[in-house]
Tab-separated table of C-alpha atoms (C1' of nucleotides) in Angstrom:
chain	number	residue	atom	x	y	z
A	225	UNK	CA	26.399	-4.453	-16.396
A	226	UNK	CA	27.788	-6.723	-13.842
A	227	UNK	CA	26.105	-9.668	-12.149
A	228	UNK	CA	25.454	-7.607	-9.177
A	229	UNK	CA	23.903	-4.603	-11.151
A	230	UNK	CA	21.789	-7.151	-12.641
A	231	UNK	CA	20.388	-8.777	-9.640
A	232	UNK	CA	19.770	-5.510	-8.093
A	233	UNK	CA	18.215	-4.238	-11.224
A	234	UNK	CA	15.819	-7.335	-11.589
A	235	UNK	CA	15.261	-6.811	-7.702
A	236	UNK	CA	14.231	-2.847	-7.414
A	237	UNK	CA	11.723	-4.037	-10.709
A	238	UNK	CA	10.038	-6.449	-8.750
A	239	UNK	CA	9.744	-4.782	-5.703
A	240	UNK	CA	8.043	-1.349	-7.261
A	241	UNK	CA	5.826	-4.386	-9.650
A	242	UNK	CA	5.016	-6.753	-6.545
A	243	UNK	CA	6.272	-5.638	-3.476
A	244	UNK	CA	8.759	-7.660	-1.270
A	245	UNK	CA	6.033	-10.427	0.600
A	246	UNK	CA	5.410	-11.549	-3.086
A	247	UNK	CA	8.422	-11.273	-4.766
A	248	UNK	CA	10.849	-14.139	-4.285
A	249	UNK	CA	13.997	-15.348	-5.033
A	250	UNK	CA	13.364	-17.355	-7.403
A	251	UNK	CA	11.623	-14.536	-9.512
A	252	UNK	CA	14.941	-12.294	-8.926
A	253	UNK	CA	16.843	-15.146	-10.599
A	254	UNK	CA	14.270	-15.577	-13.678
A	255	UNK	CA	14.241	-11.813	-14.219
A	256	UNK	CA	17.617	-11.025	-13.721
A	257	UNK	CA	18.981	-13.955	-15.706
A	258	UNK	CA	21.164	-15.169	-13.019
A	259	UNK	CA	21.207	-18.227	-11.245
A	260	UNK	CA	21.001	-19.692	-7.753
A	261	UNK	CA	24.191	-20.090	-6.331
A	262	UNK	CA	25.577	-17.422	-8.167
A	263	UNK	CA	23.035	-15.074	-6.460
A	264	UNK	CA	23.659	-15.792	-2.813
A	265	UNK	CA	27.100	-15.923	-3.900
A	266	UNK	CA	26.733	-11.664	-3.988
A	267	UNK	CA	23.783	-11.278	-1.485
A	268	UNK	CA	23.195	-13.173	1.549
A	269	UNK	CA	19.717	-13.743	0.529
A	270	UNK	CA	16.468	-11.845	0.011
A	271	UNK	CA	16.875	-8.915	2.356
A	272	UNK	CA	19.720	-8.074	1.560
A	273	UNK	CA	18.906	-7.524	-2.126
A	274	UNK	CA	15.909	-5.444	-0.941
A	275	UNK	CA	18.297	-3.264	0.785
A	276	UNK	CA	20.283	-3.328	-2.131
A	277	UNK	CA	17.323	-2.702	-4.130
A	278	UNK	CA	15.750	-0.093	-2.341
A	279	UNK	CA	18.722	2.247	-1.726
A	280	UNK	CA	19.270	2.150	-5.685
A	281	UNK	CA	16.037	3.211	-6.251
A	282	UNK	CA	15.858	5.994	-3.992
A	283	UNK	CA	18.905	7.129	-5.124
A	284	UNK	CA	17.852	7.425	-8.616
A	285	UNK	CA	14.585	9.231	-7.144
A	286	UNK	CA	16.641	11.506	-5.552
A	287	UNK	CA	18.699	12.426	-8.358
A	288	UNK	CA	15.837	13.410	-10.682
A	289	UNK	CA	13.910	15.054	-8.173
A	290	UNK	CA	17.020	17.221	-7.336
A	291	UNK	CA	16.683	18.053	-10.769
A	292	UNK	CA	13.026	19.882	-10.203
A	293	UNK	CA	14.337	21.732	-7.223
A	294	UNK	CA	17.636	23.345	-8.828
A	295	UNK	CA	15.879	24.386	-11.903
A	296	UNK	CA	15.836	28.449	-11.915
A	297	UNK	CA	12.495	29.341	-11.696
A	298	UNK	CA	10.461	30.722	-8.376
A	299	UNK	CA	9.947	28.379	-5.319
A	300	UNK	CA	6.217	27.571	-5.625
A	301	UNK	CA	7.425	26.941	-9.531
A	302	UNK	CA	9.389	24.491	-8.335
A	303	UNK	CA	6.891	22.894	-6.559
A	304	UNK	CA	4.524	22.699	-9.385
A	305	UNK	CA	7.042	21.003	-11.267
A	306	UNK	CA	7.884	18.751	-8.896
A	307	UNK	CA	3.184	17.985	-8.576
A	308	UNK	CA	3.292	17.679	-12.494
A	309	UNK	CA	6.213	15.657	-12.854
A	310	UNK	CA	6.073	12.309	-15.275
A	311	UNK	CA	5.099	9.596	-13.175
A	312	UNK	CA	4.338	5.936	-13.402
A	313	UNK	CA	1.114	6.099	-12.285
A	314	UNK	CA	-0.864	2.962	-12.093
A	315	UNK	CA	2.345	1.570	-10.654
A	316	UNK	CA	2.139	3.455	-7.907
A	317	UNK	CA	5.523	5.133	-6.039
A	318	UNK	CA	8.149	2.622	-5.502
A	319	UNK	CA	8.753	3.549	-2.130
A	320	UNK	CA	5.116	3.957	-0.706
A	321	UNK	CA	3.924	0.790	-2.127
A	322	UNK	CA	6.227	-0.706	0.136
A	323	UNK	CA	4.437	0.810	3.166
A	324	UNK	CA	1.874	-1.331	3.386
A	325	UNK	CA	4.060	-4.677	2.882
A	326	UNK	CA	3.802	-6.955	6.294
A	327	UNK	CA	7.195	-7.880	5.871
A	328	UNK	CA	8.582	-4.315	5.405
A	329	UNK	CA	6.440	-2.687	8.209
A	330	UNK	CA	7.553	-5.287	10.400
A	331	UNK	CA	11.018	-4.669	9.901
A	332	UNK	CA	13.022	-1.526	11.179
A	333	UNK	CA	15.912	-1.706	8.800
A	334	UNK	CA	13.834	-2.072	5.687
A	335	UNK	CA	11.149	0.501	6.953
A	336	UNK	CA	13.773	2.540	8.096
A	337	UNK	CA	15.276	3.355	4.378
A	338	UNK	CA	11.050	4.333	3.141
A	339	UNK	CA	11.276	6.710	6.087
A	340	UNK	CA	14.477	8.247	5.028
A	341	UNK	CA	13.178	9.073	1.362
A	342	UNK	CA	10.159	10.335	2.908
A	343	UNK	CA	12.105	12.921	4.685
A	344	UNK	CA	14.168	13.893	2.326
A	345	UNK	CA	11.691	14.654	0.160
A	346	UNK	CA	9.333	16.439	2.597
A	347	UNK	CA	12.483	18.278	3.972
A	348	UNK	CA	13.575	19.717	0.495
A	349	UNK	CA	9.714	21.087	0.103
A	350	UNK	CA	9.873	22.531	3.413
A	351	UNK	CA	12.714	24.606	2.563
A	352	UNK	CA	11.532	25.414	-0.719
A	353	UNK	CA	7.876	26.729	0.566
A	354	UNK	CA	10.177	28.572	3.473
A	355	UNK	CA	11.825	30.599	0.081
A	356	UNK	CA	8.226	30.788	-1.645
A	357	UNK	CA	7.153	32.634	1.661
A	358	UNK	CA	10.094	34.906	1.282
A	359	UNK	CA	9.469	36.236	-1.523
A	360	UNK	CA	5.349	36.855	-0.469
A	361	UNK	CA	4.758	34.081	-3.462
A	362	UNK	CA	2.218	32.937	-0.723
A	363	UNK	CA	0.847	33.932	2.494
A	364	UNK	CA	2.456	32.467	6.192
A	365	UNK	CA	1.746	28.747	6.951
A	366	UNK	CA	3.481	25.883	8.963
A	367	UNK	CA	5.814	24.600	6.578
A	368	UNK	CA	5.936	21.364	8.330
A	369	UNK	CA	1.912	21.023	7.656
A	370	UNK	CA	1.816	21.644	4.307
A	371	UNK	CA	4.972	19.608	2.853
A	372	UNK	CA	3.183	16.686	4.564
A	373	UNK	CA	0.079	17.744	2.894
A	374	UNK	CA	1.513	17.661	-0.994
A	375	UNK	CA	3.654	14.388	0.024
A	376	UNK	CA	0.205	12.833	1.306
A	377	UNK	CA	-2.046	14.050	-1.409
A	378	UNK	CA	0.892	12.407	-3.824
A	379	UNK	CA	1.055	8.916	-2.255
A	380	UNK	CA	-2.678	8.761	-1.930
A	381	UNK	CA	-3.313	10.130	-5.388
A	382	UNK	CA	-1.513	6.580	-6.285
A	383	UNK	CA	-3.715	4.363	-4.336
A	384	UNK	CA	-7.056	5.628	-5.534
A	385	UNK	CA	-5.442	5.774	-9.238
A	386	UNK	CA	-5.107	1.665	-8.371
A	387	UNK	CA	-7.965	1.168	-7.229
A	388	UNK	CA	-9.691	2.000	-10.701
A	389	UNK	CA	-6.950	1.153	-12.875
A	390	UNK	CA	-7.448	4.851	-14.188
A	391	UNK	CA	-5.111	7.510	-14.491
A	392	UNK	CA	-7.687	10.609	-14.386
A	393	UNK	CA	-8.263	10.758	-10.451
A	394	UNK	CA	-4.105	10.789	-10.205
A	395	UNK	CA	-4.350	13.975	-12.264
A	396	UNK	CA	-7.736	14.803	-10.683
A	397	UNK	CA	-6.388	15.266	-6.790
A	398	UNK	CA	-3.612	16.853	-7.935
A	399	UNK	CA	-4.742	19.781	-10.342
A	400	UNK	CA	-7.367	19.874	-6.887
A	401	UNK	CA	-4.556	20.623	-4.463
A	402	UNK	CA	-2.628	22.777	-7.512
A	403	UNK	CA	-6.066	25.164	-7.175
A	404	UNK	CA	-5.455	24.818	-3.436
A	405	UNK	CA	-2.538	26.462	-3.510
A	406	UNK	CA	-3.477	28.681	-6.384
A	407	UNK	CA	-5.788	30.496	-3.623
A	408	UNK	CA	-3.435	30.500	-1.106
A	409	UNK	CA	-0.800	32.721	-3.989
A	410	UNK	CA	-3.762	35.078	-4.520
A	411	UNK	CA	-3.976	35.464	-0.729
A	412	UNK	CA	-0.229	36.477	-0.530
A	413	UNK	CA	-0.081	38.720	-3.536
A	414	UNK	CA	-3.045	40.530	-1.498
A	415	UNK	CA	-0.464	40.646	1.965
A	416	UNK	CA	1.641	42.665	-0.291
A	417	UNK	CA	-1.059	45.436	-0.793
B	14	UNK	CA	-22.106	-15.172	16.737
B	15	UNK	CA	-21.917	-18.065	14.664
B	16	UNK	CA	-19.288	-19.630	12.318
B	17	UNK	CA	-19.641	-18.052	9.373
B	18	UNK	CA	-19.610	-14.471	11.291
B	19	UNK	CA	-16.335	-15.829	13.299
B	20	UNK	CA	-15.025	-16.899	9.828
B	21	UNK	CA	-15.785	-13.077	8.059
B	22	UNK	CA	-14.462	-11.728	10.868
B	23	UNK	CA	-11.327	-12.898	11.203
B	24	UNK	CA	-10.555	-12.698	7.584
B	25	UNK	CA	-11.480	-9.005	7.651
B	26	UNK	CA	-9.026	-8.226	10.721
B	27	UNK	CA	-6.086	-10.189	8.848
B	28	UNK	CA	-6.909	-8.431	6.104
B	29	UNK	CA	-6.612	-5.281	7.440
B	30	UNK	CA	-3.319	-6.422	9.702
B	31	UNK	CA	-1.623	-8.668	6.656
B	32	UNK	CA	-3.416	-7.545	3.142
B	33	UNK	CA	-4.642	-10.292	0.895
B	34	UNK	CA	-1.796	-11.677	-0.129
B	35	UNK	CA	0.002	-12.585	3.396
B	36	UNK	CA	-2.985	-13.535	4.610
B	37	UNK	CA	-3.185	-17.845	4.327
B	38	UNK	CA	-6.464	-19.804	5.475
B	39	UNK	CA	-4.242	-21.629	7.924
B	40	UNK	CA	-3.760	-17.751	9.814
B	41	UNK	CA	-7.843	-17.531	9.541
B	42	UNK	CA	-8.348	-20.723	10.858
B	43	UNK	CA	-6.227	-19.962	14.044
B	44	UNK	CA	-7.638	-16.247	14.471
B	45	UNK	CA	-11.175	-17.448	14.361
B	46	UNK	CA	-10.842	-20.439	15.744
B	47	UNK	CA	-12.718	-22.783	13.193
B	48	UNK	CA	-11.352	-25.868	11.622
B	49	UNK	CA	-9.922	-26.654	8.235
B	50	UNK	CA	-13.127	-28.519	7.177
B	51	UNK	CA	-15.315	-25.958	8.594
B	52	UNK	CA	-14.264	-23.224	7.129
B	53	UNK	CA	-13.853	-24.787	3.384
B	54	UNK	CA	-17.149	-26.184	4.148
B	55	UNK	CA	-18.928	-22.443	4.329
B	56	UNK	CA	-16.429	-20.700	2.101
B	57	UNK	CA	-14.936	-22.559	-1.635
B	58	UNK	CA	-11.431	-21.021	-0.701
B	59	UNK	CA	-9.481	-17.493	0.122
B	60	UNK	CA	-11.118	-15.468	-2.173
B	61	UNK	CA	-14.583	-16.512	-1.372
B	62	UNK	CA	-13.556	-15.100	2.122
B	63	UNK	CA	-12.159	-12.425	1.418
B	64	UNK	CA	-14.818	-11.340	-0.679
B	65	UNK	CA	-17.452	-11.210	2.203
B	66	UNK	CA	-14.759	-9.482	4.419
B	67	UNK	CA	-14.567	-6.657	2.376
B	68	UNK	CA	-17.660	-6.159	2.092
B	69	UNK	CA	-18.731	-6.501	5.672
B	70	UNK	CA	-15.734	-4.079	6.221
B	71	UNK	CA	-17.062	-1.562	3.877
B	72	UNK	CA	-20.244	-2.085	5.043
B	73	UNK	CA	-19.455	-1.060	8.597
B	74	UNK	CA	-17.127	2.064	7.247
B	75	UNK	CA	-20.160	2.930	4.799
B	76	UNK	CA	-22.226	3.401	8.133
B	77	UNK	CA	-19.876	5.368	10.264
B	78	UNK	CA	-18.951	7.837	7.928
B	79	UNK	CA	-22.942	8.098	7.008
B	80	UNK	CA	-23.054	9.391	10.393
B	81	UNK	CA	-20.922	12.123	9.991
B	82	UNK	CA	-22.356	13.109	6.139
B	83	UNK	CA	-26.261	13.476	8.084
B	84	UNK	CA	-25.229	15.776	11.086
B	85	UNK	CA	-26.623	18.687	11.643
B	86	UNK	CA	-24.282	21.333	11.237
B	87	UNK	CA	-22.693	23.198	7.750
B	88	UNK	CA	-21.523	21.213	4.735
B	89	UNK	CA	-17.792	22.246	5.379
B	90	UNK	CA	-18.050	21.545	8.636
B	91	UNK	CA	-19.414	17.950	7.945
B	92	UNK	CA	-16.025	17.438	6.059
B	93	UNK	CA	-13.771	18.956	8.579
B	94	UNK	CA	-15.312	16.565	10.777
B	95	UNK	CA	-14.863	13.459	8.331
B	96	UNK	CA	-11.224	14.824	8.146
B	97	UNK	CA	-10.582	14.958	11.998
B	98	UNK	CA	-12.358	11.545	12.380
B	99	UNK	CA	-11.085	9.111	14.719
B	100	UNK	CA	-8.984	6.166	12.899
B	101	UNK	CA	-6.174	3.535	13.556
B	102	UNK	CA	-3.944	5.676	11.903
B	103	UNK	CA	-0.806	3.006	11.991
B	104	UNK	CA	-2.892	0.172	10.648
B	105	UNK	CA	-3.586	2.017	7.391
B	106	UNK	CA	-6.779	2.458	5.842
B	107	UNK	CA	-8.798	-1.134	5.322
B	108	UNK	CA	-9.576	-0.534	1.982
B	109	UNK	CA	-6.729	1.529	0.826
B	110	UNK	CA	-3.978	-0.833	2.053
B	111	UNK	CA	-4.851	-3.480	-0.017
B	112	UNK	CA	-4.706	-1.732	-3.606
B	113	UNK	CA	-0.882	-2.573	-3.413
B	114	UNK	CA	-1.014	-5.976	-2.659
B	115	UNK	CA	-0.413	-7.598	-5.889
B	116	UNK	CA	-2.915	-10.407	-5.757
B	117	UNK	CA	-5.766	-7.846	-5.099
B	118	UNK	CA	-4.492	-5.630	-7.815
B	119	UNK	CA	-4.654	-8.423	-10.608
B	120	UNK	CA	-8.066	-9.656	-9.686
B	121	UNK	CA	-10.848	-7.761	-11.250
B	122	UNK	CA	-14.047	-8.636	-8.684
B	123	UNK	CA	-11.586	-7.713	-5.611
B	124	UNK	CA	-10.643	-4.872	-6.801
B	125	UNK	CA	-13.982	-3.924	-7.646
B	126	UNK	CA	-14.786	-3.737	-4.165
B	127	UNK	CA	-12.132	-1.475	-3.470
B	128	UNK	CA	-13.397	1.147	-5.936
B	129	UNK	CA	-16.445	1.143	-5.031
B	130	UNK	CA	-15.664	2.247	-1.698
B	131	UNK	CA	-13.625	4.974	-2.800
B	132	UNK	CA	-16.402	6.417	-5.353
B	133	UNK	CA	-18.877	6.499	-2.663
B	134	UNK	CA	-17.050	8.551	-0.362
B	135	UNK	CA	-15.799	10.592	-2.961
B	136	UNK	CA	-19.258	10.903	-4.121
B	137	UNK	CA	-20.381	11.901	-0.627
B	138	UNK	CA	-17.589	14.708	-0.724
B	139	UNK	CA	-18.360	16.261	-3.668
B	140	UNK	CA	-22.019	16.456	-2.848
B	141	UNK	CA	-21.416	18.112	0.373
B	142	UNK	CA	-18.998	20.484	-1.760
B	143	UNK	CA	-21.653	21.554	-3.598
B	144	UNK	CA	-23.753	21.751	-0.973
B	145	UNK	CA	-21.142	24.502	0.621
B	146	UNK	CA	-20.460	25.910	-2.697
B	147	UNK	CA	-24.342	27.006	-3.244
B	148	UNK	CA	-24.190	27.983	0.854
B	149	UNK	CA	-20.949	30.644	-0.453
B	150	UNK	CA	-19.046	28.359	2.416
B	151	UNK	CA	-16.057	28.156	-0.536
B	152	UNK	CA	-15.679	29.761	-3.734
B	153	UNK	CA	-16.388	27.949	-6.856
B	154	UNK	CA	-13.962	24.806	-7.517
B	155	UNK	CA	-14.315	21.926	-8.929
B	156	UNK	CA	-16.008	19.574	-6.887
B	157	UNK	CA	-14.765	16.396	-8.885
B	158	UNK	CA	-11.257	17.447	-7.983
B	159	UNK	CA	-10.973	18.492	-4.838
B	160	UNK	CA	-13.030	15.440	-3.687
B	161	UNK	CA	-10.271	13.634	-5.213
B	162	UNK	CA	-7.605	15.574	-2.986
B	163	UNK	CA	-9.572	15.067	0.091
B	164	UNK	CA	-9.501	10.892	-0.227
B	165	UNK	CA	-5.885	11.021	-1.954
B	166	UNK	CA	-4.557	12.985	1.171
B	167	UNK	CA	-6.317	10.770	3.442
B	168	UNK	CA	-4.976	8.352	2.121
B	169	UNK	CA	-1.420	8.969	1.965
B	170	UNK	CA	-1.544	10.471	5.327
B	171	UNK	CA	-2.094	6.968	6.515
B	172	UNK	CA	1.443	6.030	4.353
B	173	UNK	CA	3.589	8.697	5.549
B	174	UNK	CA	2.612	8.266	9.016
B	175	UNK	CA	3.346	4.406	8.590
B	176	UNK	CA	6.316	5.014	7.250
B	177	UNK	CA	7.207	6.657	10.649
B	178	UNK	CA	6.030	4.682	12.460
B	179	UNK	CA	4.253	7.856	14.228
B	180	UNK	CA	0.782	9.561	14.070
B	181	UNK	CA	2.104	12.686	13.762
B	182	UNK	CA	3.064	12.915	10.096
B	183	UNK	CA	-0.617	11.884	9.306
B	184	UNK	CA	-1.890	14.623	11.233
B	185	UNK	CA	0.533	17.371	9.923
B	186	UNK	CA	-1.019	16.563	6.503
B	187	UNK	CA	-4.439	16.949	7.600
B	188	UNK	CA	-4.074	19.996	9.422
B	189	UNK	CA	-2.122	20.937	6.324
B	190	UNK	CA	-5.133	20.253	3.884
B	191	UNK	CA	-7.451	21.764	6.652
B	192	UNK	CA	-5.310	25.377	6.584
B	193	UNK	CA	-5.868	25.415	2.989
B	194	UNK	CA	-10.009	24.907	3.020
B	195	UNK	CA	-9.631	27.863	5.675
B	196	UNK	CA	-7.902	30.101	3.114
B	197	UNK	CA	-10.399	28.921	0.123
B	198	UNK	CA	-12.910	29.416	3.384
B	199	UNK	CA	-11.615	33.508	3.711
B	200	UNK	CA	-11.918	33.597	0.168
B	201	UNK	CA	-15.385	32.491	-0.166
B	202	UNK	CA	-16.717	34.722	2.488
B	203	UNK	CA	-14.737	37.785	0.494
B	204	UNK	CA	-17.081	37.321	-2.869
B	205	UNK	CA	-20.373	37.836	-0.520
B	206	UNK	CA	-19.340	41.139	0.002
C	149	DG	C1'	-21.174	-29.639	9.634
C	150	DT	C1'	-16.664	-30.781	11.351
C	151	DC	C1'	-12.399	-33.593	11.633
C	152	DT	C1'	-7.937	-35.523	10.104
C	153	DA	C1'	-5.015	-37.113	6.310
C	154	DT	C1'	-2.889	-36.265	2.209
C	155	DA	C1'	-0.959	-33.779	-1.772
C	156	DA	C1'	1.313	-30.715	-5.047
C	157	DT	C1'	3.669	-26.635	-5.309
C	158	DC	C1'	6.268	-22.792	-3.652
C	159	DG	C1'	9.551	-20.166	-0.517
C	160	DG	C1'	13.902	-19.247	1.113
C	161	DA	C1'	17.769	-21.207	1.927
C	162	DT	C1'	22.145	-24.460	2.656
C	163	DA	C1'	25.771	-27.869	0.869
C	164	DG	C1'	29.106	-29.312	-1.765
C	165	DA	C1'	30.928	-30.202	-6.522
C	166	DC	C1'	33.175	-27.946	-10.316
D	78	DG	C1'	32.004	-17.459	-8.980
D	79	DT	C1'	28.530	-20.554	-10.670
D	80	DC	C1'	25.875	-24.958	-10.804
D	81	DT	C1'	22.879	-28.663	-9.189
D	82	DA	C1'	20.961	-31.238	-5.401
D	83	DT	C1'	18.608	-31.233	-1.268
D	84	DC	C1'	15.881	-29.588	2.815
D	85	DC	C1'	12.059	-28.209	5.570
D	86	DG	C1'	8.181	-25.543	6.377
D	87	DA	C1'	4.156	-22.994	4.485
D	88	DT	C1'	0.433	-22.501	1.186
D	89	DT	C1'	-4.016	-23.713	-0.582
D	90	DA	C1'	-6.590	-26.965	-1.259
D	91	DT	C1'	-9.037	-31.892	-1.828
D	92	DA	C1'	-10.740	-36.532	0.043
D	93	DG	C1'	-13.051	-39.207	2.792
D	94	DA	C1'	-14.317	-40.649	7.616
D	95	DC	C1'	-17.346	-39.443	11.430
DNA sequence: GTCTATAATCGGATAGAC
DNA sequence: GTCTATCCGATTATAGAC
């Protein structure tokens, strides 16, 4: 791995650990092993390693959640994977966390690539409850609604994980939507009647 | 008002605004418009203020959303209403936004605070659940989880939407999690019969 | 109680040598 | 490309006068 990989490697660890406010420079050169000049030498300075930082990781988000939604199985299938995938809990999802940084929110190009994953990812379970309703896997809704609904119930399954150091209401709020739509799959099997 | 109050005050708005984190005693001073010497003279530092912010701010939330739990009208209705509350939407939840910020997360007593919140509204959820369950509102579920799903949606509404930078997103998700109570709602009525 | 002065450390860079 | 030196403001207090 090159100098650059590492700095943006130390960088995207710091950001999903601390957040961008709170993670300086400094740190990136400590973790990443590299030293001062030689890291504005590559990046003109904190920003631009976020960017840097941030694209990589949504990138490899992207990737493995592409993963979930090719696999051959039915849509809402799909979508269950995607609720019961392995996740890093207590460290919360390395692009909300950023959310809620001042110095993110405050900043259109930063904020800007958060939005972008968002979308993608809502987008992709648009089109795969579109399929799901389709095939009467489950009865009519607005797409739009509801793939803002399991995005939602994700991020904020995160934050109240955090706020008891506690894995079990993660899992909780999720098996609680899972039964959501378990109801709403009994509703469309009974369309089909 | 007097000092102190100014003091809490502005520490809980900055809070809210900043997090804990970006929020410096210099930025209180200014907002509440108390000296240096005044301020470390009723509080011993950050902290200290922070502490009675939090609390004041949960305090307040604690009563409003009491209001809403005591109405007079069906248990799922008293959470459809908590769901369709009014809130800042683009400022985030109070106590939600600050579970990221690292200095909040790695300091036991603060984040105390923050779970407390949470397990009182999510106690107040599942007790009205119940409450609709015995009324055959809703079929049987379980309680502890879909309490869970309410806050967790809640609060990631709040992240998508600030991600956005628009209101919408937040309300999608609600009206999302809203169309799936109806459909659990249809289903309840169906075992009466 | 409130004010101003001072301090030690950190944050985020820039400058110039090698 | 990488290193060390330097800069200036912010952060979070503490000290002591009034």
């Amino acid at each position: 791995m090159d100098t650059k990989d590492k700095l943006i490697e130390a960088t995207g660890k710091l950001l999903w650990e601390r957040g961008y406010a709170a993670t300086s420079p400094k740190a990136i050169q400590k973790e990443s092993g590299i030293g001062q000049g030689s890291m504005y030498h590559h990046f003109s300075g904190k920003k631009d390693l976020a960017i840097a930082a941030i694209e990589r990781n949504s990138e490899m988000m992207r990737k493995e959640i592409e993963l979930i939604f090719t696999e051959k199985t039915s849509p809402l299938n799909r979508i269950k994977n995607y609720l019961l995938r392995e996740r890093e809990i207590l460290k919360g999802c390395p692009v909300g966390r950023l959310v809620y940084d001042p110095d993110i929110y405050s900043d259109e190009e930063l904020l800007e690539l958060l939005d972008n994953m968002f979308q993608w990812i809502m987008d992709k379970i648009s089109m795969t409850l579109e399929e799901s309703m389709k095939q009467n896997e489950i009865r009519n809704i607005k797409t739009t609604e509801l793939s803002s609904t399991i995005t939602a119930t994700l991020q904020g399954s995160y934050v109240i994980a955090r706020s008891k150091k506690k894995i079990e209401p993660f899992k909780d709020a999720i098996h609680g939507l899972l039964s959501l739509i378990k109801i709403m799959e009994e509703k469309g099997i009974q369309n089909e009647r």
